[in-house]
Amino acid sequence: MSQPVSAIKKNDSVIVLTGRDAGKRGRVLRVVPDKGRVIVEGVNFIKRHTRPNPQRNIKGGIVEREASVNSSNVQLVCPECGARTRIGRRRLDDGRSVRYCVKCKGVVDK
Ligand SMILES: [Zn+2]
């Protein structure tokens, strides 16, 4: 069974549905399509311990950064109606394929 391609794109505003950060909103910083994962600003922070490496001028310490989350655990926040929503696709008169909000039918891609 193949996983459907996530309709979430970079710079989308999304809300987290499950896990430690459930209910948080953020902007999508990066999409990892092969793995079906996304990195969302301010969501799923992990601490990474880094060893100092003087030869490469790397200081040791703890770095906090976002880790990816499964894209099925986030949902788009519609820029038109503000609701969290599923995404549909439709073709415009000019032939462009755009994403739309299934709730208000507003076009997500401008
Ligand atoms: Zn909408």
Tab-separated table of N, CA and C in Angstrom, residues 7-9 11-17 25-28 74-88 90 99-110:
chain	number	residue	atom	x	y	z
A	7	ALA	N	-0.350	16.732	1.268
A	7	ALA	CA	-0.653	17.979	0.584
A	7	ALA	C	-0.075	19.180	1.305
A	8	ILE	N	0.613	18.926	2.409
A	8	ILE	CA	1.212	20.026	3.159
A	8	ILE	C	2.449	20.522	2.418
A	9	LYS	N	2.560	21.846	2.350
A	9	LYS	CA	3.710	22.438	1.674
A	9	LYS	C	4.442	23.394	2.596
A	11	ASN	N	5.845	26.604	4.255
A	11	ASN	CA	5.220	27.884	4.612
A	11	ASN	C	3.726	27.791	4.903
A	12	ASP	N	3.158	26.588	4.811
A	12	ASP	CA	1.779	26.427	5.254
A	12	ASP	C	1.700	26.656	6.759
A	13	SER	N	0.559	27.113	7.201
A	13	SER	CA	0.299	27.197	8.628
A	13	SER	C	-0.447	25.921	9.020
A	14	VAL	N	0.078	25.220	10.015
A	14	VAL	CA	-0.533	23.946	10.389
A	14	VAL	C	-0.759	23.896	11.891
A	15	ILE	N	-1.611	22.965	12.305
A	15	ILE	CA	-1.850	22.717	13.725
A	15	ILE	C	-1.487	21.261	13.992
A	16	VAL	N	-0.877	21.031	15.157
A	16	VAL	CA	-0.458	19.682	15.521
A	16	VAL	C	-1.626	18.967	16.185
A	17	LEU	N	-1.872	17.725	15.774
A	17	LEU	CA	-3.042	17.000	16.261
A	17	LEU	C	-2.734	16.096	17.433
A	25	ARG	N	0.327	25.636	16.941
A	25	ARG	CA	0.328	26.038	15.540
A	25	ARG	C	1.709	26.486	15.134
A	26	GLY	N	2.006	26.300	13.893
A	26	GLY	CA	3.290	26.781	13.413
A	26	GLY	C	3.340	26.777	11.910
A	27	ARG	N	4.417	27.342	11.424
A	27	ARG	CA	4.627	27.418	9.985
A	27	ARG	C	5.523	26.249	9.578
A	28	VAL	N	5.244	25.677	8.442
A	28	VAL	CA	6.060	24.565	7.964
A	28	VAL	C	7.378	25.104	7.432
A	74	VAL	N	-0.318	16.405	11.528
A	74	VAL	CA	-0.612	17.826	11.451
A	74	VAL	C	-1.715	18.050	10.426
A	75	GLN	N	-2.413	19.167	10.587
A	75	GLN	CA	-3.471	19.485	9.650
A	75	GLN	C	-3.347	20.950	9.258
A	76	LEU	N	-3.688	21.236	8.023
A	76	LEU	CA	-3.586	22.603	7.532
A	76	LEU	C	-4.565	23.525	8.253
A	77	VAL	N	-4.105	24.738	8.570
A	77	VAL	CA	-5.010	25.779	9.034
A	77	VAL	C	-5.321	26.647	7.819
A	78	CYS	N	-6.590	26.672	7.456
A	78	CYS	CA	-6.994	27.349	6.228
A	78	CYS	C	-6.742	28.851	6.338
A	79	PRO	N	-6.039	29.441	5.374
A	79	PRO	CA	-5.794	30.888	5.424
A	79	PRO	C	-7.065	31.709	5.168
A	80	GLU	N	-8.077	31.082	4.619
A	80	GLU	CA	-9.316	31.808	4.323
A	80	GLU	C	-10.278	31.811	5.508
A	81	CYS	N	-10.557	30.634	6.070
A	81	CYS	CA	-11.580	30.566	7.118
A	81	CYS	C	-10.981	30.303	8.496
A	82	GLY	N	-9.701	30.003	8.572
A	82	GLY	CA	-9.046	29.834	9.859
A	82	GLY	C	-9.299	28.503	10.537
A	83	ALA	N	-10.049	27.621	9.902
A	83	ALA	CA	-10.330	26.320	10.496
A	83	ALA	C	-9.236	25.335	10.116
A	84	ARG	N	-9.067	24.320	10.965
A	84	ARG	CA	-8.192	23.234	10.542
A	84	ARG	C	-8.990	22.371	9.576
A	85	THR	N	-8.350	21.959	8.536
A	85	THR	CA	-9.131	21.382	7.450
A	85	THR	C	-8.356	20.348	6.663
A	86	ARG	N	-9.107	19.513	5.991
A	86	ARG	CA	-8.489	18.656	4.992
A	86	ARG	C	-8.373	19.444	3.693
A	87	ILE	N	-7.530	18.924	2.816
A	87	ILE	CA	-7.223	19.646	1.590
A	87	ILE	C	-7.752	18.878	0.392
A	88	GLY	N	-8.415	19.580	-0.502
A	88	GLY	CA	-8.798	18.986	-1.768
A	88	GLY	C	-7.990	19.617	-2.886
A	90	ARG	N	-8.252	20.962	-6.970
A	90	ARG	CA	-9.074	21.191	-8.148
A	90	ARG	C	-8.291	22.000	-9.170
A	99	ARG	N	-4.700	23.685	-4.399
A	99	ARG	CA	-5.292	23.047	-3.231
A	99	ARG	C	-6.415	23.932	-2.713
A	100	TYR	N	-7.462	23.311	-2.202
A	100	TYR	CA	-8.520	24.116	-1.612
A	100	TYR	C	-8.965	23.520	-0.294
A	101	CYS	N	-9.566	24.355	0.506
A	101	CYS	CA	-10.076	23.972	1.818
A	101	CYS	C	-11.413	23.270	1.621
A	102	VAL	N	-11.568	22.063	2.190
A	102	VAL	CA	-12.823	21.341	1.987
A	102	VAL	C	-13.961	21.965	2.799
A	103	LYS	N	-13.612	22.829	3.749
A	103	LYS	CA	-14.665	23.428	4.568
A	103	LYS	C	-15.271	24.663	3.916
A	104	CYS	N	-14.427	25.626	3.507
A	104	CYS	CA	-14.975	26.864	2.945
A	104	CYS	C	-14.802	26.919	1.434
A	105	LYS	N	-14.158	25.895	0.862
A	105	LYS	CA	-13.899	25.832	-0.572
A	105	LYS	C	-12.944	26.927	-1.051
A	106	GLY	N	-12.337	27.640	-0.113
A	106	GLY	CA	-11.386	28.682	-0.484
A	106	GLY	C	-10.111	28.079	-1.036
A	107	VAL	N	-9.507	28.758	-1.972
A	107	VAL	CA	-8.269	28.283	-2.577
A	107	VAL	C	-7.109	28.601	-1.649
A	108	VAL	N	-6.311	27.570	-1.344
A	108	VAL	CA	-5.190	27.729	-0.421
A	108	VAL	C	-3.976	28.294	-1.144
A	109	ASP	N	-3.740	27.831	-2.365
A	109	ASP	CA	-2.586	28.307	-3.138
A	109	ASP	C	-2.981	29.550	-3.901
A	110	LYS	N	-2.180	30.593	-3.709
A	110	LYS	CA	-2.515	31.840	-4.410
A	110	LYS	C	-1.736	31.918	-5.705
